[in-house]
Short mmCIF file of C-alpha atoms in Angstrom, two decimals:
data_model
loop_
_atom_site.label_atom_id
_atom_site.label_comp_id
_atom_site.label_asym_id
_atom_site.label_seq_id
_atom_site.Cartn_x
_atom_site.Cartn_y
_atom_site.Cartn_z
CA MET A 1 -163.21 91.41 -95.03
CA THR A 2 -160.60 92.18 -97.08
CA SER A 3 -160.70 95.88 -98.48
CA THR A 4 -160.24 96.96 -101.98
CA GLN A 5 -158.25 99.62 -103.34
CA THR A 6 -161.31 101.72 -103.64
CA ASP A 7 -161.77 101.69 -99.89
CA GLN A 8 -160.77 105.18 -98.64
CA ALA A 9 -157.85 104.77 -96.44
CA ARG A 10 -157.10 106.43 -92.96
CA ILE A 11 -154.00 108.28 -92.72
CA VAL A 12 -152.39 107.84 -89.81
CA LEU A 13 -149.72 110.64 -88.96
CA VAL A 14 -146.92 109.71 -86.57
CA PRO A 15 -144.44 112.57 -85.39
CA GLY A 16 -140.69 112.09 -84.71
CA PHE A 17 -138.86 112.59 -81.39
CA TRP A 18 -140.05 115.30 -79.02
CA LEU A 19 -143.42 116.04 -80.98
CA GLY A 20 -147.34 115.65 -80.53
CA ALA A 21 -150.06 115.60 -83.07
CA TRP A 22 -149.71 119.18 -83.35
CA ALA A 23 -146.57 118.92 -85.58
CA TRP A 24 -148.79 117.60 -88.16
CA ASP A 25 -151.46 120.31 -88.16
CA ASP A 26 -150.67 122.21 -91.59
CA VAL A 27 -150.31 118.72 -93.28
CA ALA A 28 -153.71 117.33 -91.75
CA GLU A 29 -155.49 120.48 -92.46
CA ARG A 30 -154.73 120.25 -96.35
CA LEU A 31 -155.47 116.31 -96.32
CA ARG A 32 -158.56 116.72 -94.66
CA ALA A 33 -159.86 119.55 -96.70
CA ALA A 34 -158.98 117.19 -99.71
CA GLY A 35 -161.81 114.70 -98.21
CA HIS A 36 -159.28 112.34 -96.01
CA ASP A 37 -159.77 110.65 -92.83
CA VAL A 38 -156.79 111.76 -90.65
CA ALA A 39 -155.53 110.66 -87.21
CA ALA A 40 -152.19 112.70 -86.15
CA LEU A 41 -150.96 110.98 -83.15
CA THR A 42 -149.42 112.41 -79.64
CA LEU A 43 -147.50 109.12 -78.56
CA PRO A 44 -147.62 108.18 -74.93
CA GLY A 45 -145.22 109.99 -72.96
CA LEU A 46 -145.24 112.77 -75.42
CA GLU A 47 -147.90 114.75 -73.79
CA PRO A 48 -146.73 117.79 -72.17
CA GLY A 49 -145.69 117.04 -68.56
CA ALA A 50 -145.93 113.32 -69.06
CA ASP A 51 -144.27 110.70 -66.93
CA VAL A 52 -141.41 109.55 -69.54
CA ALA A 53 -140.13 106.87 -67.31
CA SER A 54 -143.10 104.94 -67.59
CA VAL A 55 -143.32 104.73 -71.71
CA THR A 56 -142.17 101.84 -73.39
CA LEU A 57 -141.80 101.18 -77.11
CA GLU A 58 -144.67 98.70 -76.65
CA SER A 59 -146.62 101.28 -75.93
CA HIS A 60 -146.10 103.36 -78.91
CA VAL A 61 -146.64 100.48 -80.90
CA GLU A 62 -149.88 99.84 -79.62
CA ALA A 63 -151.17 103.32 -79.83
CA ILE A 64 -150.33 103.33 -83.71
CA LEU A 65 -151.80 99.77 -84.11
CA ALA A 66 -154.88 101.30 -82.44
CA ALA A 67 -155.11 104.11 -85.02
CA ILE A 68 -154.86 101.66 -87.98
CA GLY A 69 -157.63 99.40 -86.85
CA ASP A 70 -158.52 96.91 -89.28
CA GLY A 71 -157.37 99.35 -92.04
CA PRO A 72 -156.77 100.30 -94.82
CA ALA A 73 -154.52 102.50 -93.58
CA VAL A 74 -151.73 104.89 -94.85
CA LEU A 75 -149.24 105.20 -92.15
CA VAL A 76 -146.79 107.76 -92.20
CA SER A 77 -143.84 107.94 -90.08
CA HIS A 78 -141.39 110.52 -89.15
CA SER A 79 -137.94 110.45 -88.15
CA GLY A 80 -137.46 108.79 -84.70
CA SER A 81 -141.22 107.18 -84.98
CA ALA A 82 -139.65 104.70 -87.42
CA GLY A 83 -138.99 101.86 -84.74
CA ALA A 84 -142.44 101.58 -83.44
CA ALA A 85 -143.97 102.19 -86.97
CA THR A 86 -141.94 99.16 -88.53
CA ILE A 87 -143.34 97.23 -85.82
CA ALA A 88 -146.50 98.17 -86.26
CA VAL A 89 -146.36 97.01 -89.88
CA ASP A 90 -144.68 93.87 -88.78
CA ARG A 91 -147.72 93.30 -86.73
CA ALA A 92 -150.35 94.11 -89.62
CA PRO A 93 -149.36 94.09 -92.57
CA ASP A 94 -152.65 93.39 -93.98
CA ALA A 95 -154.33 96.68 -92.47
CA VAL A 96 -151.62 98.90 -94.04
CA ARG A 97 -152.20 99.95 -97.70
CA HIS A 98 -148.69 102.18 -97.89
CA VAL A 99 -146.17 103.34 -95.63
CA VAL A 100 -144.72 106.73 -96.31
CA TRP A 101 -141.41 107.02 -94.30
CA VAL A 102 -140.45 111.12 -93.77
CA ASP A 103 -136.86 111.43 -93.86
CA THR A 104 -136.69 108.11 -92.34
CA SER A 105 -136.43 104.86 -93.01
CA PRO A 106 -137.79 101.29 -91.86
CA VAL A 107 -135.57 99.68 -89.32
CA ALA A 108 -134.25 96.19 -89.06
CA ASP A 109 -134.78 93.34 -86.75
CA GLY A 110 -132.87 93.91 -83.44
CA TYR A 111 -131.99 97.47 -84.20
CA ALA A 112 -132.17 99.86 -81.23
CA MET A 113 -131.14 103.55 -82.18
CA ASN A 114 -129.19 103.97 -78.65
CA ALA A 115 -128.98 101.06 -76.42
CA ASP A 116 -126.67 102.82 -73.73
CA VAL A 117 -129.03 105.57 -73.10
CA ASP A 118 -129.46 105.97 -69.01
CA ASP A 119 -131.50 109.11 -68.81
CA PRO A 120 -135.39 108.56 -68.57
CA GLY A 121 -135.63 111.14 -71.24
CA PHE A 122 -133.85 112.53 -74.10
CA PRO A 123 -134.52 116.43 -74.58
CA LEU A 124 -134.57 118.52 -77.82
CA ASP A 125 -131.49 120.53 -76.10
CA ALA A 126 -129.13 117.75 -76.27
CA ALA A 127 -129.61 117.41 -80.12
CA TRP A 128 -130.18 121.34 -80.81
CA ASP A 129 -126.85 122.74 -82.07
CA GLU A 130 -126.18 119.37 -83.98
CA GLU A 131 -129.36 119.43 -85.89
CA LEU A 132 -129.11 123.39 -86.36
CA GLU A 133 -125.67 123.24 -87.52
CA GLY A 134 -125.78 120.20 -89.83
CA GLY A 135 -128.64 121.88 -91.88
CA SER A 136 -131.64 119.84 -90.59
CA MET A 137 -133.54 122.87 -90.03
CA ARG A 138 -133.09 124.23 -93.24
CA ASP A 139 -136.00 126.27 -94.43
CA LEU A 140 -137.79 126.66 -91.17
CA THR A 141 -138.61 130.22 -90.04
CA ASP A 142 -137.51 132.07 -86.93
CA GLU A 143 -141.21 131.64 -85.91
CA GLN A 144 -141.00 127.73 -86.51
CA LEU A 145 -138.18 127.59 -84.76
CA ALA A 146 -139.40 129.24 -81.42
CA THR A 147 -142.46 127.18 -81.70
CA PHE A 148 -140.55 123.90 -81.95
CA ARG A 149 -138.36 124.85 -79.08
CA GLU A 150 -141.30 126.07 -76.70
CA ARG A 151 -143.45 123.04 -77.56
CA ALA A 152 -140.83 120.12 -77.41
CA VAL A 153 -141.10 117.36 -74.68
CA LEU A 154 -138.88 114.97 -73.50
CA GLU A 155 -138.71 111.91 -75.73
CA PRO A 156 -138.64 108.57 -73.70
CA ALA A 157 -135.38 107.02 -73.43
CA ALA A 158 -136.91 103.67 -73.96
CA ILE A 159 -137.82 104.48 -77.42
CA LEU A 160 -134.11 104.73 -78.11
CA ARG A 161 -133.04 101.99 -76.54
CA THR A 162 -135.36 99.17 -76.99
CA PRO A 163 -134.52 96.78 -79.96
CA ALA A 164 -137.24 96.49 -82.55
CA GLU A 165 -138.49 92.89 -82.72
CA LEU A 166 -140.03 91.76 -86.29
CA ARG A 167 -141.24 88.42 -87.11
CA ASP A 168 -143.59 88.74 -90.03
CA GLU A 169 -141.59 89.14 -93.40
CA ARG A 170 -145.10 90.41 -95.15
CA ARG A 171 -144.06 93.67 -94.00
CA LEU A 172 -141.47 93.56 -96.79
CA ASP A 173 -144.12 93.53 -99.30
CA VAL A 174 -146.04 96.30 -98.13
CA PRO A 175 -145.95 99.49 -100.64
CA GLN A 176 -143.72 102.03 -99.16
CA THR A 177 -142.29 105.58 -100.09
CA LEU A 178 -139.25 107.00 -98.67
CA VAL A 179 -139.24 110.86 -98.77
CA ALA A 180 -135.95 111.98 -98.66
CA THR A 181 -135.69 115.58 -97.55
CA ALA A 182 -132.56 116.58 -95.53
CA PHE A 183 -130.66 113.75 -97.53
CA SER A 184 -131.28 112.81 -100.94
CA SER A 185 -132.54 109.49 -102.23
CA GLU A 186 -129.45 108.90 -103.89
CA ASP A 187 -127.41 109.51 -100.17
CA TYR A 188 -130.11 107.46 -98.56
CA ARG A 189 -129.22 104.52 -100.65
CA SER A 190 -125.38 105.17 -100.27
CA TYR A 191 -125.53 105.53 -96.62
CA ALA A 192 -127.58 102.23 -96.68
CA GLN A 193 -124.89 100.23 -98.72
CA GLN A 194 -122.13 101.58 -96.55
CA GLY A 195 -123.94 99.90 -93.64
CA ALA A 196 -125.56 102.73 -91.81
CA PRO A 197 -127.20 100.77 -88.76
CA PHE A 198 -130.32 103.05 -88.93
CA LEU A 199 -130.75 102.11 -92.36
CA GLY A 200 -130.53 98.61 -91.99
CA GLY A 201 -134.05 98.05 -92.79
CA LEU A 202 -134.02 99.62 -96.14
CA GLY A 203 -132.33 96.62 -98.61
CA GLU A 204 -134.78 94.21 -97.25
CA GLN A 205 -137.75 96.29 -98.82
CA ARG A 206 -139.32 94.42 -101.70
CA ALA A 207 -141.94 97.18 -102.70
CA LEU A 208 -139.93 100.58 -101.78
CA THR A 209 -139.87 103.53 -104.12
CA PHE A 210 -137.88 107.28 -103.27
CA VAL A 211 -139.38 110.55 -103.65
CA ASP A 212 -136.99 113.65 -103.29
CA LEU A 213 -138.49 116.70 -101.68
CA PRO A 214 -135.53 118.88 -101.18
CA THR A 215 -135.63 120.69 -97.51
CA GLY A 216 -134.48 120.06 -93.74
CA HIS A 217 -135.65 117.43 -91.86
CA TRP A 218 -139.07 118.74 -91.01
CA PRO A 219 -140.78 119.05 -93.90
CA MET A 220 -144.28 119.04 -92.59
CA TRP A 221 -143.47 122.66 -91.35
CA SER A 222 -141.14 123.42 -94.42
CA LYS A 223 -143.01 122.16 -97.26
CA PRO A 224 -146.39 121.13 -95.91
CA ALA A 225 -148.10 121.40 -99.32
CA GLU A 226 -145.73 119.42 -101.13
CA LEU A 227 -145.61 116.80 -98.11
CA ALA A 228 -149.35 116.72 -98.02
CA ALA A 229 -149.67 115.96 -101.75
CA ILE A 230 -147.16 112.93 -101.46
CA ILE A 231 -149.24 111.51 -98.88
CA ALA A 232 -152.54 112.27 -100.63
CA GLU A 233 -151.33 110.66 -103.81
CA ARG A 234 -150.29 107.18 -101.81
CA ALA A 235 -153.87 107.26 -100.07
#
């Protein structure tokens, strides 16, 4: 049965690298208080102590698709979850009412973040200094930074090295919003025009809008009320 826009959409919150469902706690609480059906995901291999070597990109896609179900769903993807989220939209475009990209972008067919990575997992510590010095952690408190470092787990390397396989162009017509935080929407457009590989899917979209929310790369912690409001409006 085809859903109508009056049907309540399930909001599926997908965290980026190193994180589980807990990363969305502040946002999810606000959305649930407003009456929304919310599923915050801990993707396979992102549980504490998980065997990351056995995790595949397909397992992440399947977890997202299971949460979406038959829809309607609003899919919210943060950061490095964009590859799996893009594939999920490609597989189930009729079930997704809206996609919200949180400081990330839909990827292009064949894109892999780092095809050469050899280690079974990618640790937060390997990126910490660069992220901190680059301003990605803007507006985070000392307590939030400490919690991030304490609760972060290894990111399965397969998520970085496996290319996305996309087949259904209907995904390009699904309404989408890119929430630009660490970089402005103008920056996103400029980098995409310059050929930044991670933004290769940006110019393909036929129903994409931008919202600027100036802060760091983790707005679910630094601006949870504002981010929840943006998501709720799309739901």
